[in-house]
PDB file of C-alpha atoms in Angstrom:
ATOM      1  CA  MET A   1      10.882 -36.670  31.465  1.00 70.00           C
ATOM      2  CA  ARG A   2      13.041 -33.916  29.923  1.00 77.00           C
ATOM      3  CA  ARG A   3      10.874 -33.762  26.800  1.00 77.00           C
ATOM      4  CA  ALA A   4       7.764 -33.490  28.895  1.00 74.00           C
ATOM      5  CA  LEU A   5       9.326 -30.594  30.791  1.00 72.00           C
ATOM      6  CA  ILE A   6      10.210 -28.750  27.544  1.00 72.00           C
ATOM      7  CA  VAL A   7       6.702 -29.220  26.189  1.00 64.00           C
ATOM      8  CA  SER A   8       5.193 -28.032  29.466  1.00 59.00           C
ATOM      9  CA  VAL A   9       7.368 -24.907  29.531  1.00 63.00           C
ATOM     10  CA  ALA A  10       6.533 -24.166  25.891  1.00 60.00           C
ATOM     11  CA  LEU A  11       2.821 -24.520  26.521  1.00 55.00           C
ATOM     12  CA  CYS A  12       2.962 -22.327  29.599  1.00 54.00           C
ATOM     13  CA  ALA A  13       5.071 -19.708  27.862  1.00 57.00           C
ATOM     14  CA  SER A  14       2.647 -19.518  24.943  1.00 54.00           C
ATOM     15  CA  SER A  15       0.154 -17.784  27.179  1.00 60.00           C
ATOM     16  CA  CYS A  16       2.464 -14.865  28.021  1.00 76.00           C
ATOM     17  CA  VAL A  17       5.256 -14.665  25.403  1.00 81.00           C
ATOM     18  CA  SER A  18       4.919 -15.134  21.660  1.00 83.00           C
ATOM     19  CA  PHE A  19       7.114 -14.441  18.652  1.00 88.00           C
ATOM     20  CA  GLN A  20       6.010 -13.462  15.195  1.00 89.00           C
ATOM     21  CA  PHE A  21       7.965 -13.241  11.954  1.00 92.00           C
ATOM     22  CA  GLN A  22       6.059 -11.228   9.381  1.00 91.00           C
ATOM     23  CA  ARG A  23       6.720 -10.180   5.821  1.00 92.00           C
ATOM     24  CA  ASP A  24       4.636  -7.451   4.188  1.00 92.00           C
ATOM     25  CA  ILE A  25       4.487  -6.862   0.459  1.00 92.00           C
ATOM     26  CA  VAL A  26       2.667  -3.753  -0.717  1.00 91.00           C
ATOM     27  CA  GLU A  27       2.643  -2.917  -4.428  1.00 92.00           C
ATOM     28  CA  SER A  28       5.996  -2.745  -6.250  1.00 88.00           C
ATOM     29  CA  GLU A  29       8.764  -0.201  -6.670  1.00 89.00           C
ATOM     30  CA  PRO A  30       9.203   0.993 -10.263  1.00 91.00           C
ATOM     31  CA  ARG A  31      12.076  -0.637 -12.133  1.00 91.00           C
ATOM     32  CA  ALA A  32      15.220   1.479 -11.939  1.00 92.00           C
ATOM     33  CA  ALA A  33      15.950   1.041 -15.644  1.00 94.00           C
ATOM     34  CA  VAL A  34      12.559   2.516 -16.546  1.00 95.00           C
ATOM     35  CA  VAL A  35      12.919   5.390 -14.086  1.00 95.00           C
ATOM     36  CA  ASP A  36      16.390   6.194 -15.425  1.00 94.00           C
ATOM     37  CA  GLY A  37      14.911   6.571 -18.906  1.00 95.00           C
ATOM     38  CA  LEU A  38      12.520   9.304 -17.795  1.00 96.00           C
ATOM     39  CA  LEU A  39      14.564  12.475 -17.966  1.00 94.00           C
ATOM     40  CA  ALA A  40      13.586  15.871 -16.609  1.00 93.00           C
ATOM     41  CA  GLY A  41      13.104  18.414 -19.365  1.00 91.00           C
ATOM     42  CA  SER A  42      12.433  15.919 -22.142  1.00 92.00           C
ATOM     43  CA  THR A  43       9.594  13.863 -20.622  1.00 95.00           C
ATOM     44  CA  ASP A  44       5.994  14.783 -19.949  1.00 95.00           C
ATOM     45  CA  LEU A  45       3.174  13.433 -17.793  1.00 97.00           C
ATOM     46  CA  GLU A  46       1.876  11.240 -20.599  1.00 96.00           C
ATOM     47  CA  ASP A  47       5.298   9.568 -20.991  1.00 97.00           C
ATOM     48  CA  VAL A  48       5.524   8.787 -17.265  1.00 97.00           C
ATOM     49  CA  LEU A  49       2.004   7.308 -17.166  1.00 97.00           C
ATOM     50  CA  ALA A  50       2.731   5.228 -20.269  1.00 97.00           C
ATOM     51  CA  ALA A  51       6.012   3.899 -18.838  1.00 97.00           C
ATOM     52  CA  LEU A  52       4.993   3.263 -15.222  1.00 97.00           C
ATOM     53  CA  GLY A  53       1.199   3.055 -15.220  1.00 96.00           C
ATOM     54  CA  ALA A  54      -0.891   4.512 -12.421  1.00 97.00           C
ATOM     55  CA  PRO A  55       1.026   6.012  -9.501  1.00 96.00           C
ATOM     56  CA  ILE A  56       0.262   4.911  -5.957  1.00 95.00           C
ATOM     57  CA  ASP A  57      -0.312   8.537  -5.001  1.00 94.00           C
ATOM     58  CA  VAL A  58      -0.788  11.968  -6.576  1.00 96.00           C
ATOM     59  CA  TRP A  59      -0.557  15.233  -4.740  1.00 95.00           C
ATOM     60  CA  GLU A  60      -0.489  18.937  -5.400  1.00 95.00           C
ATOM     61  CA  GLY A  61       3.001  20.374  -5.697  1.00 93.00           C
ATOM     62  CA  ALA A  62       4.207  23.945  -5.891  1.00 88.00           C
ATOM     63  CA  ASN A  63       1.819  26.281  -7.758  1.00 87.00           C
ATOM     64  CA  GLY A  64      -0.773  23.512  -7.951  1.00 92.00           C
ATOM     65  CA  ASN A  65       1.260  21.353 -10.338  1.00 94.00           C
ATOM     66  CA  PRO A  66       1.000  17.562 -10.134  1.00 96.00           C
ATOM     67  CA  VAL A  67       3.453  15.313  -8.305  1.00 96.00           C
ATOM     68  CA  LEU A  68       3.237  11.572  -9.040  1.00 97.00           C
ATOM     69  CA  ALA A  69       4.569   9.002  -6.564  1.00 95.00           C
ATOM     70  CA  TYR A  70       5.488   5.411  -7.379  1.00 96.00           C
ATOM     71  CA  GLY A  71       6.717   2.941  -4.801  1.00 93.00           C
ATOM     72  CA  GLY A  72       6.248  -0.197  -2.807  1.00 92.00           C
ATOM     73  CA  LEU A  73       7.060  -1.811   0.496  1.00 90.00           C
ATOM     74  CA  ARG A  74       8.992  -4.978   1.234  1.00 88.00           C
ATOM     75  CA  SER A  75       9.356  -5.387   4.971  1.00 87.00           C
ATOM     76  CA  ARG A  76      10.397  -8.253   7.203  1.00 88.00           C
ATOM     77  CA  GLU A  77      10.139  -7.916  10.931  1.00 88.00           C
ATOM     78  CA  TRP A  78      10.218  -9.848  14.148  1.00 90.00           C
ATOM     79  CA  ASN A  79       7.610  -9.050  16.766  1.00 87.00           C
ATOM     80  CA  VAL A  80       7.810 -10.136  20.374  1.00 86.00           C
ATOM     81  CA  ASP A  81       4.603  -9.937  22.375  1.00 80.00           C
ATOM     82  CA  VAL A  82       4.737 -10.190  26.144  1.00 77.00           C
ATOM     83  CA  SER A  83       1.633 -10.329  28.292  1.00 72.00           C
ATOM     84  CA  VAL A  84       1.938 -10.146  32.090  1.00 67.00           C
ATOM     85  CA  PRO A  85      -0.967 -10.662  34.483  1.00 65.00           C
ATOM     86  CA  VAL A  86      -1.221  -7.668  36.817  1.00 65.00           C
ATOM     87  CA  VAL A  87      -4.566  -8.193  38.501  1.00 59.00           C
ATOM     88  CA  ASP A  88      -6.859 -11.119  38.982  1.00 58.00           C
ATOM     89  CA  ASN A  89      -9.018 -10.333  35.984  1.00 58.00           C
ATOM     90  CA  GLY A  90      -6.682  -8.441  33.661  1.00 53.00           C
ATOM     91  CA  SER A  91      -3.236  -8.325  32.086  1.00 53.00           C
ATOM     92  CA  ALA A  92      -0.732  -5.797  30.774  1.00 53.00           C
ATOM     93  CA  SER A  93       1.042  -6.311  27.466  1.00 49.00           C
ATOM     94  CA  PHE A  94       3.620  -4.653  25.255  1.00 47.00           C
ATOM     95  CA  SER A  95       5.414  -5.514  22.044  1.00 43.00           C
ATOM     96  CA  TYR A  96       8.748  -4.767  20.428  1.00 46.00           C
ATOM     97  CA  THR A  97       8.986  -4.457  16.686  1.00 42.00           C
ATOM     98  CA  ASP A  98      12.122  -4.206  14.560  1.00 41.00           C
ATOM     99  CA  THR A  99      11.100  -2.905  11.182  1.00 39.00           C
ATOM    100  CA  THR A 100      13.795  -3.451   8.605  1.00 41.00           C
ATOM    101  CA  ALA A 101      12.217  -1.690   5.657  1.00 44.00           C
ATOM    102  CA  LYS A 102       9.993   1.288   4.900  1.00 74.00           C
ATOM    103  CA  THR A 103       8.100   2.453   1.883  1.00 85.00           C
ATOM    104  CA  ARG A 104      10.529   3.658  -0.741  1.00 90.00           C
ATOM    105  CA  GLY A 105       9.813   5.031  -4.154  1.00 93.00           C
ATOM    106  CA  THR A 106      10.265   7.750  -6.716  1.00 95.00           C
ATOM    107  CA  VAL A 107       8.392  11.000  -7.226  1.00 96.00           C
ATOM    108  CA  PHE A 108       8.009  12.896 -10.478  1.00 97.00           C
ATOM    109  CA  VAL A 109       7.398  16.643 -10.222  1.00 96.00           C
ATOM    110  CA  PHE A 110       5.808  18.423 -13.195  1.00 96.00           C
ATOM    111  CA  ASP A 111       5.396  22.041 -14.243  1.00 94.00           C
ATOM    112  CA  ALA A 112       2.201  23.804 -15.352  1.00 92.00           C
ATOM    113  CA  ASP A 113       2.604  22.402 -18.898  1.00 92.00           C
ATOM    114  CA  ALA A 114       2.915  18.822 -17.569  1.00 94.00           C
ATOM    115  CA  ARG A 115       6.629  18.672 -18.392  1.00 96.00           C
ATOM    116  CA  LEU A 116       8.792  16.663 -16.000  1.00 97.00           C
ATOM    117  CA  GLN A 117      10.915  18.956 -13.843  1.00 96.00           C
ATOM    118  CA  ILE A 118      12.332  16.840 -11.034  1.00 96.00           C
ATOM    119  CA  VAL A 119      12.828  13.124 -10.344  1.00 96.00           C
ATOM    120  CA  ARG A 120      13.723  12.045  -6.805  1.00 95.00           C
ATOM    121  CA  SER A 121      13.945   8.650  -5.111  1.00 94.00           C
ATOM    122  CA  GLY A 122      13.811   7.883  -1.404  1.00 92.00           C
ATOM    123  CA  LEU A 123      11.326   7.416   1.387  1.00 91.00           C
ATOM    124  CA  LEU A 124       7.946   8.570   0.126  1.00 91.00           C
ATOM    125  CA  GLY A 125       7.065  10.188   3.431  1.00 89.00           C
ATOM    126  CA  ASP A 126      10.115  12.448   3.222  1.00 90.00           C
ATOM    127  CA  LEU A 127       9.549  13.168  -0.466  1.00 92.00           C
ATOM    128  CA  ARG A 128       5.960  14.178   0.162  1.00 91.00           C
ATOM    129  CA  GLN A 129       7.069  16.657   2.792  1.00 90.00           C
ATOM    130  CA  ALA A 130       9.647  18.076   0.409  1.00 91.00           C
ATOM    131  CA  PHE A 131       7.428  18.429  -2.655  1.00 91.00           C
ATOM    132  CA  ALA A 132       3.864  18.896  -1.400  1.00 89.00           C
ATOM    133  CA  ARG A 133       2.349  22.348  -1.686  1.00 84.00           C
ATOM    134  CA  ARG A 134       2.265  24.144   1.622  1.00 78.00           C
ATOM    135  CA  ARG A 135      -0.978  25.941   2.224  1.00 73.00           C
ATOM    136  CA  PRO A 136      -1.469  28.510   4.950  1.00 70.00           C
ATOM    137  CA  ALA A 137      -3.120  27.161   8.077  1.00 70.00           C
ATOM    138  CA  SER A 138      -6.790  27.945   8.400  1.00 68.00           C
ATOM    139  CA  ILE A 139      -7.745  30.577  10.927  1.00 68.00           C
ATOM    140  CA  ASP A 140      -9.627  29.072  13.814  1.00 62.00           C
ATOM    141  CA  ASP A 141     -12.531  31.437  14.365  1.00 54.00           C
ATOM    142  CA  ASP A 142     -13.634  29.659  17.503  1.00 53.00           C
ATOM    143  CA  ASP A 143     -13.192  32.373  20.088  1.00 50.00           C
ATOM    144  CA  GLY A 144     -14.457  30.258  22.906  1.00 47.00           C
ATOM    145  CA  GLY A 145     -17.887  31.810  22.798  1.00 45.00           C
ATOM    146  CA  ALA A 146     -16.710  35.345  23.577  1.00 48.00           C
ATOM    147  CA  LYS A 147     -18.818  38.080  22.008  1.00 47.00           C
ATOM    148  CA  ARG A 148     -17.103  40.711  19.913  1.00 46.00           C
ATOM    149  CA  PRO A 149     -18.186  44.276  20.581  1.00 46.00           C
TER     150      PRO A 149
ATOM    151  CA  MET B   1      -0.288 -47.093  15.799  1.00 74.00           C
ATOM    152  CA  ARG B   2       2.453 -45.154  13.974  1.00 81.00           C
ATOM    153  CA  ILE B   3      -0.034 -43.803  11.415  1.00 84.00           C
ATOM    154  CA  LEU B   4      -2.313 -42.644  14.197  1.00 82.00           C
ATOM    155  CA  LEU B   5       0.596 -40.889  15.901  1.00 83.00           C
ATOM    156  CA  VAL B   6       1.654 -39.142  12.674  1.00 81.00           C
ATOM    157  CA  ALA B   7      -1.941 -38.162  11.926  1.00 78.00           C
ATOM    158  CA  THR B   8      -2.332 -36.719  15.417  1.00 76.00           C
ATOM    159  CA  LEU B   9       0.916 -34.771  15.111  1.00 71.00           C
ATOM    160  CA  LEU B  10      -0.054 -33.421  11.678  1.00 69.00           C
ATOM    161  CA  ALA B  11      -3.501 -32.440  12.911  1.00 68.00           C
ATOM    162  CA  GLY B  12      -1.912 -30.585  15.801  1.00 65.00           C
ATOM    163  CA  LEU B  13       0.549 -28.718  13.594  1.00 62.00           C
ATOM    164  CA  LEU B  14      -1.870 -27.927  10.768  1.00 61.00           C
ATOM    165  CA  SER B  15      -4.473 -26.550  13.132  1.00 66.00           C
ATOM    166  CA  GLY B  16      -2.299 -23.417  13.346  1.00 82.00           C
ATOM    167  CA  CYS B  17      -2.344 -22.792   9.557  1.00 88.00           C
ATOM    168  CA  PHE B  18      -4.527 -20.166   7.991  1.00 88.00           C
ATOM    169  CA  ILE B  19      -5.093 -18.175   4.817  1.00 93.00           C
ATOM    170  CA  SER B  20      -7.306 -15.167   4.284  1.00 95.00           C
ATOM    171  CA  ARG B  21      -8.247 -12.838   1.456  1.00 96.00           C
ATOM    172  CA  ASP B  22      -9.544  -9.295   1.660  1.00 96.00           C
ATOM    173  CA  ARG B  23     -10.849  -7.214  -1.233  1.00 96.00           C
ATOM    174  CA  ALA B  24     -11.645  -3.503  -1.273  1.00 95.00           C
ATOM    175  CA  ASN B  25     -13.896  -1.923  -3.919  1.00 95.00           C
ATOM    176  CA  GLU B  26     -14.886  -3.474  -7.230  1.00 93.00           C
ATOM    177  CA  PRO B  27     -12.435  -4.752  -9.895  1.00 94.00           C
ATOM    178  CA  LEU B  28     -11.640  -2.149 -12.563  1.00 96.00           C
ATOM    179  CA  GLU B  29     -12.868  -2.918 -16.066  1.00 94.00           C
ATOM    180  CA  LYS B  30     -10.241  -1.992 -18.632  1.00 94.00           C
ATOM    181  CA  SER B  31     -12.816  -1.799 -21.423  1.00 96.00           C
ATOM    182  CA  LYS B  32     -14.703   0.928 -19.550  1.00 96.00           C
ATOM    183  CA  ILE B  33     -11.515   2.895 -18.946  1.00 96.00           C
ATOM    184  CA  ASP B  34     -10.466   2.525 -22.575  1.00 96.00           C
ATOM    185  CA  SER B  35     -13.856   3.818 -23.727  1.00 96.00           C
ATOM    186  CA  LEU B  36     -13.119   7.242 -22.201  1.00 97.00           C
ATOM    187  CA  ALA B  37     -11.769   9.464 -24.967  1.00 97.00           C
ATOM    188  CA  ILE B  38      -8.927  11.728 -23.911  1.00 96.00           C
ATOM    189  CA  GLY B  39      -9.621  15.324 -24.931  1.00 96.00           C
ATOM    190  CA  THR B  40     -13.379  14.926 -25.207  1.00 97.00           C
ATOM    191  CA  ALA B  41     -14.630  12.942 -22.198  1.00 97.00           C
ATOM    192  CA  THR B  42     -15.648  15.105 -19.269  1.00 97.00           C
ATOM    193  CA  ALA B  43     -15.679  14.447 -15.547  1.00 97.00           C
ATOM    194  CA  THR B  44     -19.420  13.792 -15.838  1.00 97.00           C
ATOM    195  CA  ASP B  45     -18.788  11.150 -18.538  1.00 97.00           C
ATOM    196  CA  VAL B  46     -16.194   9.499 -16.294  1.00 97.00           C
ATOM    197  CA  ALA B  47     -18.537   9.480 -13.313  1.00 97.00           C
ATOM    198  CA  ASN B  48     -21.330   8.010 -15.431  1.00 97.00           C
ATOM    199  CA  GLU B  49     -19.036   5.269 -16.742  1.00 96.00           C
ATOM    200  CA  LEU B  50     -16.977   4.386 -13.666  1.00 96.00           C
ATOM    201  CA  GLY B  51     -19.058   5.676 -10.776  1.00 96.00           C
ATOM    202  CA  ALA B  52     -17.742   7.671  -7.847  1.00 96.00           C
ATOM    203  CA  PRO B  53     -13.951   7.782  -7.488  1.00 97.00           C
ATOM    204  CA  SER B  54     -12.128   6.640  -4.357  1.00 96.00           C
ATOM    205  CA  GLU B  55     -10.274   9.943  -4.149  1.00 96.00           C
ATOM    206  CA  VAL B  56     -10.261  13.376  -5.772  1.00 97.00           C
ATOM    207  CA  VAL B  57      -7.070  15.454  -5.647  1.00 96.00           C
ATOM    208  CA  GLN B  58      -7.169  19.153  -6.423  1.00 95.00           C
ATOM    209  CA  LEU B  59      -4.225  20.285  -8.564  1.00 95.00           C
ATOM    210  CA  GLY B  60      -4.573  24.047  -8.662  1.00 93.00           C
ATOM    211  CA  LYS B  61      -7.561  24.597 -10.956  1.00 93.00           C
ATOM    212  CA  ARG B  62      -7.214  21.048 -12.291  1.00 96.00           C
ATOM    213  CA  SER B  63      -7.987  17.743 -10.615  1.00 97.00           C
ATOM    214  CA  ALA B  64      -7.120  14.057 -10.606  1.00 98.00           C
ATOM    215  CA  TRP B  65      -9.457  11.185  -9.750  1.00 98.00           C
ATOM    216  CA  ARG B  66      -8.372   7.816  -8.402  1.00 97.00           C
ATOM    217  CA  TYR B  67     -10.196   4.523  -8.858  1.00 98.00           C
ATOM    218  CA  ASP B  68      -8.817   1.402  -7.227  1.00 96.00           C
ATOM    219  CA  PHE B  69      -9.503  -2.195  -6.387  1.00 97.00           C
ATOM    220  CA  THR B  70      -7.209  -3.777  -3.795  1.00 96.00           C
ATOM    221  CA  THR B  71      -6.631  -7.429  -2.966  1.00 96.00           C
ATOM    222  CA  THR B  72      -4.811  -8.539   0.182  1.00 96.00           C
ATOM    223  CA  LYS B  73      -3.822 -12.173   0.716  1.00 97.00           C
ATOM    224  CA  MET B  74      -2.494 -13.305   4.063  1.00 95.00           C
ATOM    225  CA  SER B  75      -1.114 -16.711   4.913  1.00 94.00           C
ATOM    226  CA  GLY B  76       0.734 -18.161   7.868  1.00 93.00           C
ATOM    227  CA  PHE B  77       0.988 -20.714  10.590  1.00 88.00           C
ATOM    228  CA  THR B  78       1.722 -20.939  14.286  1.00 87.00           C
ATOM    229  CA  LEU B  79       4.004 -23.402  16.029  1.00 82.00           C
ATOM    230  CA  ILE B  80       3.256 -23.186  19.749  1.00 76.00           C
ATOM    231  CA  VAL B  81       4.842 -19.759  20.476  1.00 81.00           C
ATOM    232  CA  ILE B  82       6.164 -18.733  17.035  1.00 88.00           C
ATOM    233  CA  SER B  83       3.973 -17.436  14.214  1.00 90.00           C
ATOM    234  CA  PHE B  84       4.976 -16.901  10.600  1.00 93.00           C
ATOM    235  CA  LEU B  85       2.863 -14.477   8.565  1.00 94.00           C
ATOM    236  CA  ASN B  86       2.966 -13.218   5.004  1.00 95.00           C
ATOM    237  CA  THR B  87       0.815 -10.379   3.701  1.00 94.00           C
ATOM    238  CA  ASP B  88       0.680  -9.467   0.020  1.00 95.00           C
ATOM    239  CA  ARG B  89      -1.329  -6.423  -1.049  1.00 95.00           C
ATOM    240  CA  ARG B  90      -1.591  -5.198  -4.621  1.00 95.00           C
ATOM    241  CA  SER B  91      -4.144  -3.195  -6.503  1.00 95.00           C
ATOM    242  CA  ASP B  92      -5.715  -2.226  -9.762  1.00 96.00           C
ATOM    243  CA  ARG B  93      -5.376   1.536  -9.963  1.00 96.00           C
ATOM    244  CA  CYS B  94      -6.492   4.174 -12.412  1.00 98.00           C
ATOM    245  CA  TRP B  95      -5.724   7.883 -12.177  1.00 98.00           C
ATOM    246  CA  LEU B  96      -7.575  10.271 -14.467  1.00 98.00           C
ATOM    247  CA  PHE B  97      -6.340  13.846 -14.875  1.00 98.00           C
ATOM    248  CA  PHE B  98      -8.732  16.669 -15.809  1.00 97.00           C
ATOM    249  CA  ASP B  99      -7.988  20.202 -16.982  1.00 96.00           C
ATOM    250  CA  GLU B 100      -9.555  23.446 -15.758  1.00 95.00           C
ATOM    251  CA  SER B 101     -12.682  22.711 -17.835  1.00 97.00           C
ATOM    252  CA  ASN B 102     -13.055  19.207 -16.373  1.00 97.00           C
ATOM    253  CA  VAL B 103     -12.032  17.609 -19.680  1.00 98.00           C
ATOM    254  CA  LEU B 104     -10.047  14.374 -19.425  1.00 98.00           C
ATOM    255  CA  ARG B 105      -6.388  14.963 -20.404  1.00 97.00           C
ATOM    256  CA  HIS B 106      -4.364  11.985 -19.112  1.00 97.00           C
ATOM    257  CA  VAL B 107      -5.065   8.441 -17.907  1.00 97.00           C
ATOM    258  CA  GLY B 108      -2.714   6.067 -16.104  1.00 97.00           C
ATOM    259  CA  THR B 109      -3.743   2.485 -15.378  1.00 97.00           C
ATOM    260  CA  THR B 110      -2.068  -0.367 -13.502  1.00 96.00           C
ATOM    261  CA  LEU B 111      -3.758  -3.751 -13.096  1.00 95.00           C
ATOM    262  CA  ASP B 112      -1.767  -5.707 -10.497  1.00 94.00           C
ATOM    263  CA  ALA B 113      -4.458  -7.096  -8.198  1.00 95.00           C
ATOM    264  CA  ASP B 114      -4.304 -10.508  -9.902  1.00 94.00           C
ATOM    265  CA  ASP B 115      -0.595 -10.757  -9.016  1.00 93.00           C
ATOM    266  CA  THR B 116      -1.352 -11.034  -5.295  1.00 94.00           C
ATOM    267  CA  ARG B 117      -0.066 -14.360  -3.945  1.00 93.00           C
ATOM    268  CA  TYR B 118      -0.355 -16.620  -0.931  1.00 95.00           C
ATOM    269  CA  ALA B 119       3.166 -17.377   0.244  1.00 92.00           C
ATOM    270  CA  MET B 120       5.303 -18.044   3.286  1.00 89.00           C
ATOM    271  CA  PRO B 121       7.552 -15.221   4.533  1.00 88.00           C
ATOM    272  CA  TRP B 122      10.714 -16.862   3.213  1.00 86.00           C
ATOM    273  CA  GLN B 123       9.381 -17.622  -0.274  1.00 86.00           C
ATOM    274  CA  ASP B 124      10.410 -15.437  -3.202  1.00 84.00           C
ATOM    275  CA  VAL B 125       7.550 -13.338  -4.528  1.00 81.00           C
ATOM    276  CA  ASP B 126       7.905 -10.879  -7.412  1.00 73.00           C
TER     277      ASP B 126
END
């Protein structure tokens, strides 16, 4: 009787509450020992490509010089999905996610002669903001249809 | 009777198992990449050999082209109200760097797509 009750509750609950444990693996972080061997001032772009292969991203740094980003993601998270009927023919739902890891990596900033200037590790999103070239915002010439004299 | 019960239970549990694979773009051919001579190959030669890149990044007056092939493998199972999922995504990537005259100067290649694995979330994966 008790078992039947547990099974019934579980089956009923499955329609409105569910749990999910998910692991995501995206690419791989470069090995620290290899990164440590790439020193600013004595390493060039060719050395970095030979040691670490293709970066996961490349962007334009200060003065148009290249910035190479290497990194990967290893995340494990629990998701809880709750769905509550609110009208006869519909339902409302929300979810709570606890992300325990974010994309981390290392960026390599080069000068105009492709010599390594800076090496930084951390969250790639933050590093991109710090080392990406800032261009002036474009001027929006939409004047709402007004005619200039 | 016991075998039937076990078979029924297994069928019920296994019905929540799944695996899936997703691939984006075409696999990179290392021989084609290696055939591009640094210092003499031009952007036109690269386009003729490898086709259109996935991305072009402007680097001042220079540029970098990205080619990639990505494999994603997902596996998991559901037990009534709890699901376990594992997603593994890796890629073959090639970045080619051109100078102001569109001559190839540097190439970086990583071929990791074959390392993508089906696994459960608690299994060790490199």
